[in-house]
XYZ file of C-alpha atoms in Angstrom:
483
model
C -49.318 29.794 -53.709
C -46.132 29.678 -51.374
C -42.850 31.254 -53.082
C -40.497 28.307 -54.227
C -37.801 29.058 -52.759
C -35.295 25.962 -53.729
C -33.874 27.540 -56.533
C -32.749 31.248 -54.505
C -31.175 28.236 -52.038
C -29.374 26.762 -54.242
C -27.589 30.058 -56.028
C -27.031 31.327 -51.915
C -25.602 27.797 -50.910
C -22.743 27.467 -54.167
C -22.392 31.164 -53.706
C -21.225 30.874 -50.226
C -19.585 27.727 -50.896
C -16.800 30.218 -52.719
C -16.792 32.532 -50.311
C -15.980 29.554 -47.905
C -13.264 28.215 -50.422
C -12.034 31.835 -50.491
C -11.377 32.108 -46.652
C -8.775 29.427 -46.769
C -6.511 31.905 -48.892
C -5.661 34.298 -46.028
C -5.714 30.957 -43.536
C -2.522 29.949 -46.509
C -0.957 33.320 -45.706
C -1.054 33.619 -42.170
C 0.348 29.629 -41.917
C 3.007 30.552 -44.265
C 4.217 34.085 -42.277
C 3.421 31.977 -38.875
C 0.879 33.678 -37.756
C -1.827 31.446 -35.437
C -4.768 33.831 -37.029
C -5.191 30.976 -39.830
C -7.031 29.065 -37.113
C -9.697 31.649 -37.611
C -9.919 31.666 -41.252
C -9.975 27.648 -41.420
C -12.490 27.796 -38.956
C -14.615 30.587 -41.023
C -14.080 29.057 -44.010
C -15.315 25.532 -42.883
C -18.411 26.392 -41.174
C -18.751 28.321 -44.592
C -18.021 25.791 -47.005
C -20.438 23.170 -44.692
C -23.667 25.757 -45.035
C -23.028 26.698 -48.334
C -22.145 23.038 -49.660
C -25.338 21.520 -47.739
C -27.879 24.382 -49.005
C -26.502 23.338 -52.719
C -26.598 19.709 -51.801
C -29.809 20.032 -50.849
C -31.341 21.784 -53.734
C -29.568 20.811 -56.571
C -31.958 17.834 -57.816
C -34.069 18.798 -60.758
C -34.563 21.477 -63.126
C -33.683 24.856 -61.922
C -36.135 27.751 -63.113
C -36.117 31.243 -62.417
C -39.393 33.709 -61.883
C -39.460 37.189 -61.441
C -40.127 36.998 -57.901
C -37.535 34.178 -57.127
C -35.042 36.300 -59.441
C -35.796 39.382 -56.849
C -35.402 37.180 -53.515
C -32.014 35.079 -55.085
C -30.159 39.193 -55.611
C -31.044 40.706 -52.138
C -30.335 36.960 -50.042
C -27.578 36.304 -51.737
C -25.744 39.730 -50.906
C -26.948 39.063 -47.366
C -26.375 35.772 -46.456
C -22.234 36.561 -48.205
C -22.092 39.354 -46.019
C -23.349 37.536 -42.490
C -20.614 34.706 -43.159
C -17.981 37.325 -44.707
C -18.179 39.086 -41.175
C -16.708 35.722 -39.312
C -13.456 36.346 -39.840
C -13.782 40.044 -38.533
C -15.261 38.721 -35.434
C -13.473 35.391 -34.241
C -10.431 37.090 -35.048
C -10.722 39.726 -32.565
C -10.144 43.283 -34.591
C -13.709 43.937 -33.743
C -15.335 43.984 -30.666
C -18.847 42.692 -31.949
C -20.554 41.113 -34.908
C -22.494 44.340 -35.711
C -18.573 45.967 -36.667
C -18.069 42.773 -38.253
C -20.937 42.733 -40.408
C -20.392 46.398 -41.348
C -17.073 46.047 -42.269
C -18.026 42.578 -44.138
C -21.304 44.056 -46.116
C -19.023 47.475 -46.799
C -16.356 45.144 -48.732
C -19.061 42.944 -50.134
C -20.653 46.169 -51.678
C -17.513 48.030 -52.572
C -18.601 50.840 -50.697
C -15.334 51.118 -48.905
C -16.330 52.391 -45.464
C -14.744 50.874 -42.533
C -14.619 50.447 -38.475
C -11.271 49.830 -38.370
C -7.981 51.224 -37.283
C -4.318 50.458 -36.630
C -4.384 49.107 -40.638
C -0.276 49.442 -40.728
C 0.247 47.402 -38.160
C -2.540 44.386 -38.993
C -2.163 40.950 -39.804
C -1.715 39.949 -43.275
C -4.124 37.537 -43.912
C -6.543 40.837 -42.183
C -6.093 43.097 -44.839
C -6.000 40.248 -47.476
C -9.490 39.205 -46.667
C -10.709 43.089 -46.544
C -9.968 42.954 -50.238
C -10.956 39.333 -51.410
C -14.053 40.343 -50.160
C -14.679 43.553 -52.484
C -13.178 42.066 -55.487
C -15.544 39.244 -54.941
C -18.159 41.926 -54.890
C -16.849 44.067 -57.542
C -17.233 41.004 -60.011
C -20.882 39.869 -58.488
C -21.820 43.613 -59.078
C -20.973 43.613 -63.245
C -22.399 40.091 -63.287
C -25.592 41.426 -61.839
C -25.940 44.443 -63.397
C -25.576 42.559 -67.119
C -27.349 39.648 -66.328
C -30.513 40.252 -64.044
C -31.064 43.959 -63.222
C -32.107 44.188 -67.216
C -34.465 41.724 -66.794
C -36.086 43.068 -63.727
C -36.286 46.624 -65.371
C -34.527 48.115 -62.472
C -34.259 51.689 -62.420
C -33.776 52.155 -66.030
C -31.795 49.461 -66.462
C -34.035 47.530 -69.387
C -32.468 50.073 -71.256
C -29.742 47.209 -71.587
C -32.142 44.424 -71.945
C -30.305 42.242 -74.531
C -32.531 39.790 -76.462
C -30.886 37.001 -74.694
C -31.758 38.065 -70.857
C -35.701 38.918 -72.037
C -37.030 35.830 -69.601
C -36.178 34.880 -65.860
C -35.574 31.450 -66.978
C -32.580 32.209 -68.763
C -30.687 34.169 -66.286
C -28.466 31.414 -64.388
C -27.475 29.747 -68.193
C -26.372 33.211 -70.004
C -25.015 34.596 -66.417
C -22.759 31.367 -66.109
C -21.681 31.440 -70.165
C -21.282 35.543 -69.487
C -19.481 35.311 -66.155
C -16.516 33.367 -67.547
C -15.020 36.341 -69.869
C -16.072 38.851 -67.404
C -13.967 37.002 -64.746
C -10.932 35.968 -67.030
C -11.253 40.252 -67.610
C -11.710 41.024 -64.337
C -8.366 39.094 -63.215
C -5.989 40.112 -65.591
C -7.238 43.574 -65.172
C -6.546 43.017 -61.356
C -3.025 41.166 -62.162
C -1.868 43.962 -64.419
C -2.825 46.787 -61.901
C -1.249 45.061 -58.836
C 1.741 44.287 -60.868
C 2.378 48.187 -61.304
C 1.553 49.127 -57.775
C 4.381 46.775 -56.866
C 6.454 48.194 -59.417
C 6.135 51.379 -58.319
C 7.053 50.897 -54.386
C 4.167 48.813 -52.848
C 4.975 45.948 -51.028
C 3.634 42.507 -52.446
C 1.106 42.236 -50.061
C -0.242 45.852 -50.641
C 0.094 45.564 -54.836
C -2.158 42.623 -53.789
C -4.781 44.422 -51.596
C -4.868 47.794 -53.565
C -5.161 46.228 -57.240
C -8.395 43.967 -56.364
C -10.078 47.149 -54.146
C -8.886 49.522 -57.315
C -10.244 47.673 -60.042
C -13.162 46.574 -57.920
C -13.407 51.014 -57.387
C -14.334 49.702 -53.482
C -11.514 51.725 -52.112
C -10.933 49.700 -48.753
C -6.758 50.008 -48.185
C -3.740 48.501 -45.973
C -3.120 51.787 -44.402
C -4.874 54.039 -41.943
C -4.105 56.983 -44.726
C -5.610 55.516 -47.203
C -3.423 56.193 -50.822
C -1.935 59.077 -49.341
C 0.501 56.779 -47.407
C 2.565 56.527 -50.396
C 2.802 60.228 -51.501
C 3.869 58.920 -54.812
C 2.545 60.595 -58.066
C 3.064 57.253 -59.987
C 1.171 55.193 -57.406
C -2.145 57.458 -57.701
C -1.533 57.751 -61.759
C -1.949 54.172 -61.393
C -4.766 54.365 -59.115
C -6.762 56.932 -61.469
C -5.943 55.091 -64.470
C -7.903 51.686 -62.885
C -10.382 53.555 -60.939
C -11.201 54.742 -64.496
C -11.448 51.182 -66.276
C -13.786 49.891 -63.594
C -16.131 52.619 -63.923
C -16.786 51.738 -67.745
C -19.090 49.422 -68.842
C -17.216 45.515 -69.089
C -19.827 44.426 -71.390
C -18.184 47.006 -73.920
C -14.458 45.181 -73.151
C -15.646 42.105 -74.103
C -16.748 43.635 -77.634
C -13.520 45.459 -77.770
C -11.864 42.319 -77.783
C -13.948 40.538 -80.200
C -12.931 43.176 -82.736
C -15.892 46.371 -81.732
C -13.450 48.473 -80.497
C -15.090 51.178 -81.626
C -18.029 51.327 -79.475
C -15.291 52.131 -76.460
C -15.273 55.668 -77.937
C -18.617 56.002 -79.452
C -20.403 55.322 -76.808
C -22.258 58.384 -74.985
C -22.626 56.939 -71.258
C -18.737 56.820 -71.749
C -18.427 60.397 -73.519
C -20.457 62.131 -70.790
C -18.362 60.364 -67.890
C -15.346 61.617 -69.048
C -16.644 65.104 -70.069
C -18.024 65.215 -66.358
C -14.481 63.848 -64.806
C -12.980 66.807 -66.760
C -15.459 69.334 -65.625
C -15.352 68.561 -62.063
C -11.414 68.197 -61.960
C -11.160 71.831 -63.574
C -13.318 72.907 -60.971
C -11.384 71.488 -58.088
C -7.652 72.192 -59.289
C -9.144 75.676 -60.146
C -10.598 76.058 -56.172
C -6.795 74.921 -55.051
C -5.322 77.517 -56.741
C -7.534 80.002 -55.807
C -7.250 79.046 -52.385
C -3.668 78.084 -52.140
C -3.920 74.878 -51.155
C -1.878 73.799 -54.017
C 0.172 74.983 -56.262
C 0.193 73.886 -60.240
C 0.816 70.647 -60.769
C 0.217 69.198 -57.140
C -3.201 70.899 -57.464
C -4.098 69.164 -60.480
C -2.726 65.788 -59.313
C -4.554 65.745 -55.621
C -7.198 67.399 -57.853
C -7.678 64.379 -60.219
C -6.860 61.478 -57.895
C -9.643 62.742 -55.129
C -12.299 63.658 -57.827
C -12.044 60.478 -59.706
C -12.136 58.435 -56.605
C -15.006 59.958 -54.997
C -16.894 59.885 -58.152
C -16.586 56.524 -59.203
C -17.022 55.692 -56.047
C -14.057 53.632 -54.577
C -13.196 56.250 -51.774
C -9.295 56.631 -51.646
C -7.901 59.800 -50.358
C -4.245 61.295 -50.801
C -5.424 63.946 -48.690
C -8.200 65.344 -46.283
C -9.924 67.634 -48.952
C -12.208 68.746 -45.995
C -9.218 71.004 -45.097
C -9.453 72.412 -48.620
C -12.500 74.474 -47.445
C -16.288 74.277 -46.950
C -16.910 74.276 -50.953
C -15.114 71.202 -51.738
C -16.917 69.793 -48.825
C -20.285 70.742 -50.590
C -18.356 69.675 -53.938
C -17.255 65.951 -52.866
C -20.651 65.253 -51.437
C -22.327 66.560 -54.484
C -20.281 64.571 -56.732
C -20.273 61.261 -54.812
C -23.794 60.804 -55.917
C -22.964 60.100 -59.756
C -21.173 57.221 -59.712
C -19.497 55.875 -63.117
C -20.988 53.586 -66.336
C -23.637 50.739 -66.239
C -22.014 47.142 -66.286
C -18.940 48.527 -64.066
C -18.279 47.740 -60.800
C -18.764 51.626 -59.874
C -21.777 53.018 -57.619
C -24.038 55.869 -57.468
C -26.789 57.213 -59.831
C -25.278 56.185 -63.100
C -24.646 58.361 -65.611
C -26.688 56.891 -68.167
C -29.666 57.691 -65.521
C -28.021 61.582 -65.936
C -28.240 61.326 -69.487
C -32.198 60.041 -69.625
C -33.134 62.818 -67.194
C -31.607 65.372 -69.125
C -33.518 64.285 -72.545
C -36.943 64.223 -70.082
C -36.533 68.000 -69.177
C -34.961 69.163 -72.424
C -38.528 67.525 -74.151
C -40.217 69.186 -71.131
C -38.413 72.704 -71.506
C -39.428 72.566 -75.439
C -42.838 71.397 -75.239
C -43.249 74.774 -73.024
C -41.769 77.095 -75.435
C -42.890 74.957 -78.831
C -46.450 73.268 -77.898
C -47.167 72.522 -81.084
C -43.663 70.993 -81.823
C -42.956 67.452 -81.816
C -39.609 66.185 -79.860
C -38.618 63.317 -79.543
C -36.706 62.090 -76.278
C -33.054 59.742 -77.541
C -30.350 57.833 -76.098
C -27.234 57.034 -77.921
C -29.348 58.273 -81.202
C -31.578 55.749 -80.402
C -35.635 56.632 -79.441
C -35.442 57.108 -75.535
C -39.173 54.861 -74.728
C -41.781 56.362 -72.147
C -41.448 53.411 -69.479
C -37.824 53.733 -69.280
C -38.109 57.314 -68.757
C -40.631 57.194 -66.164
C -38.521 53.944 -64.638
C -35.335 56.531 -64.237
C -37.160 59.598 -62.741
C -39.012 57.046 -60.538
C -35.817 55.569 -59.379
C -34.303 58.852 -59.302
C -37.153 60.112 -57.078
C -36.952 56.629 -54.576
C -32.991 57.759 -54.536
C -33.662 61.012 -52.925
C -36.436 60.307 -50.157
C -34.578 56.726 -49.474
C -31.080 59.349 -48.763
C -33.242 61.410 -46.647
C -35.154 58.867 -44.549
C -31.889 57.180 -43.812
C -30.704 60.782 -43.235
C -33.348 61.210 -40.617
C -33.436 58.192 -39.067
C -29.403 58.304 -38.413
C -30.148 61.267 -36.730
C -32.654 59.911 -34.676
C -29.509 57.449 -33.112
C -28.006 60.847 -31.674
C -25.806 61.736 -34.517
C -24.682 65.661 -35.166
C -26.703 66.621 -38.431
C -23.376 66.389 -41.129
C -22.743 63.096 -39.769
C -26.062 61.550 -40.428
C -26.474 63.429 -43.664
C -22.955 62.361 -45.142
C -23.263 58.933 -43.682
C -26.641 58.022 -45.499
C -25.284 59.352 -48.618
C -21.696 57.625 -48.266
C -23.894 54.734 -47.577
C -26.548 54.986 -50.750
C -23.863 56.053 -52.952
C -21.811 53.303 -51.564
C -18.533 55.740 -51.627
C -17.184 55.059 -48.470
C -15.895 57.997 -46.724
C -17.943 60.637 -45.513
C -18.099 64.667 -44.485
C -17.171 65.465 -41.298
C -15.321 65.447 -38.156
C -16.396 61.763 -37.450
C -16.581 59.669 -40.827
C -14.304 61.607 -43.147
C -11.401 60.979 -45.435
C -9.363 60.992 -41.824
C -11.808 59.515 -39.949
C -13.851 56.271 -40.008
C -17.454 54.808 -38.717
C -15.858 53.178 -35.250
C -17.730 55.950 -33.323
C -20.937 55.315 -34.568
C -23.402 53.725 -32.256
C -24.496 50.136 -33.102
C -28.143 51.462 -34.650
C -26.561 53.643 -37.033
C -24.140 50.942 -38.294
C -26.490 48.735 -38.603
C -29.005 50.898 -40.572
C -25.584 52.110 -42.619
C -25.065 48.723 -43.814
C -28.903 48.274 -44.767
C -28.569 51.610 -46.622
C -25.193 49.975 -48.450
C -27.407 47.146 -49.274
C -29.783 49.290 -50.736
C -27.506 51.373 -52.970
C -25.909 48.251 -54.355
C -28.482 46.658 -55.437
C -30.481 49.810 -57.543
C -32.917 50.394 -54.064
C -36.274 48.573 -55.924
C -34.435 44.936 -56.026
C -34.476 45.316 -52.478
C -37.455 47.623 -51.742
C -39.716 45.432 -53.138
C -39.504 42.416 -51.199
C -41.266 44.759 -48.363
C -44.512 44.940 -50.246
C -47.412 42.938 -49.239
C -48.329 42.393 -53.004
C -45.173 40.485 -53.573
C -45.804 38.053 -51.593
C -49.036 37.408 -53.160
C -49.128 35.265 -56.450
């Protein structure tokens, strides 16, 4: 029986129907500074709205139903088909030469990874660097929307480990998303208004509070300047920045108890506990190394120290400084680090750290069934009995996580690229951090260099990372075709 596929047309056609609606925002700035360039984004932003407005017209008759299969096809097309139409501004504009920088820079923003192929940021049209972060605020909020509303019900990785009662059938996913998505959103925004109100309090222009409070909060890390955060050099500015980076690595779902009078569970919770015991330990570490090394000195070592840790970690990819000239540990230490990522139901990347936690109960059973074999232990998660199938869904994911890294690994290096290069980029890329290790795609570098292969199987490996590897993975198995 041949896959309906009206329903997965009709979430891709109103999804890109915002995304068209959104494009006329930067086309509003660029009239209103003069600048011809809102030609282009009218222009993008029709053709958008037209495709995205038909494929909804098209579909909408009737009673819209979700299956498992439909549910996988709707998450990996959507993501896709926002990314090939978010490139048109890139392009038509001009600040890239071809569609393949286009749709790298378009799928990095639409996946908050953060890595970019562009240059001359200071000096770059407004409505430019507006639509850089439109784009990953868009895809911060599709991220938390996803992760609460339909990886659960796939059992992605783990992730029906936050199966609520309510998402327990396909068929229910676009009604309790929709009902869902509204306090996420209203969160999301005034989480974005508050943090670009103190960037522009403490020095930004309005157009940069603007840019760098959606790509904070969103922890995608794409910024108006060539040098990132470190522009500034302002101590406030990157308090601000850690502070943010830090509230959209924690689970939203647990905001939207907060408010409803469960505070409580903000601090009780153990994904959140371990994330901020493993922020401490890893910024001790660093500000340590800079001391040691005399890089920095006492304060400014715990303040460069802080900002670069949390960034990399959760994921959003700011630098204040190149901590490649810290020495080769804190190379080893950032890329090490990048691969954790922040809370489930954030807008952060990586592993998770719930995923941590799971694999740590699986080897502490392991380690005392060895030395006890007649004892009885019992594997748990936030007190809570830890079940078999989502233990053996986390190590499986955790084991798909590694070989996908080192395939990509391999096969960037296969394009001609020196050994870091390929080895940072595919896990810059899975993590969906942004920048790299390296000469090439580091804090002070970026992915223009690359050869068109390699950008094009960097944006597949963003892809991948953003949307938990199997949701993605799976649609290349003969099986799933097959009813």
């Amino acid at each position: 029986m041949l896959l309906d596929i009206r329903p997965v047309l009709l979430v891709i056609g109103a999804l890109l129907s915002v995304l068209g609606v959104a494009m006329f925002i930067p086309a509003l700035i660029d009239l209103a500074l003069g600048d011809a360039q809102w030609r282009v984004f009218a222009a993008s932003g029709a053709v958008t709205l037209f495709v995205g407005g038909g494929l909804w017209l098209a579909t909408r008759k009737g009673r819209v139903e979700f299956t498992r299969r439909q549910a996988f096809m709707m998450t990996v097309l959507t993501w896709a088909s926002l990314s090939a139409f978010g490139a048109l501004p890139f392009l038509w504009s001009g600040v890239v030469p071809t569609y393949t920088d286009a749709f790298f820079e378009s799928m990095s923003g639409i996946t908050t990874t953060g890595s970019t192929v562009m240059s001359g940021l200071d000096g770059m049209q407004a409505g430019i660097l507006l639509w850089r972060g439109i784009l990953q605020w868009l895809g911060g909020l599709g991220v938390i929307v996803m992760a609460i509303a339909v990886l659960p019900m796939l059992q992605v990785g783990g992730m029906q480990l936050f199966q609520a009662e309510s998402f327990s059938t396909a068929e229910k996913i676009l009604p309790r998303a929709t009902q869902i998505s509204a306090g996420l959103t209203a969160l999301y925004i005034l989480f974005t208004v508050i943090c670009g109100s103190l960037y522009y309090s403490a020095g930004m222009t309005a157009l940069d509070a603007t840019v760098h409070g959606m790509t904070t909060v969103a922890t995608g890390g794409l910024s108006s300047h060539d040098a990132s955060i470190g522009h500034y050099g302002s101590a406030r500015i990157e308090l601000i920045a850690i502070v943010f980076m830090i509230l959209g690595s924690l689970p939203f779902i647990l905001y939207i108890q907060a408010m409803r009078g469960q505070w409580k569970r903000l601090f009780i919770d153990s994904e959140i506990r371990t994330f901020f015991m493993l922020l401490a330990l890893f910024i001790s570490i660093a500000t340590f190394y800079a001391i040691e090394t005399n890089t920095f000195t006492g304060i400014e070592a715990l303040r460069h120290s802080a900002f670069n840790v949390v960034s990399v970690m959760t994921g959003t990819g700011y630098a204040s400084t190149d901590y490649q000239l810290w020495g080769p540990f804190t190379i080893a230490f950032f890329f090490f680090i990048m691969f954790i990522g922040g809370c489930q139901g954030s807008t952060a990347c990586g592993l998770k750290v719930f995923r941590l936690q799971v694999m740590f109960q699986v080897l502490k059973q392991h380690i005392n069934r060895i030395v006890f074999p007649n004892g009885v232990f019992v594997k748990r998660y936030s007190g809570y009995p830890l079940a078999d199938n989502v233990s053996a869904a986390v190590m499986s994911y955790f084991f798909l996580y590694v070989v996908s890294f080192l395939v990509l690994a391999i096969l960037l290096q296969m394009t001609g690229l020196d050994f870091v290069t390929s080895l940072s980029g595919a896990g810059t890329a899975i993590a969906n951090v942004g920048p790299g290790v390296g000469h090439i795609i580091g804090p002070s570098g970026n992915f223009q260099p690359l050869n068109d292969v390699a950008k094009w199987l960097l944006a597949f490996g963003m892809l991948l990372g953003r949307l938990e590897l199997l949701t993605v993975l799976v649609l290349f198995l003969p099986s799933f075709w097959r009813e």
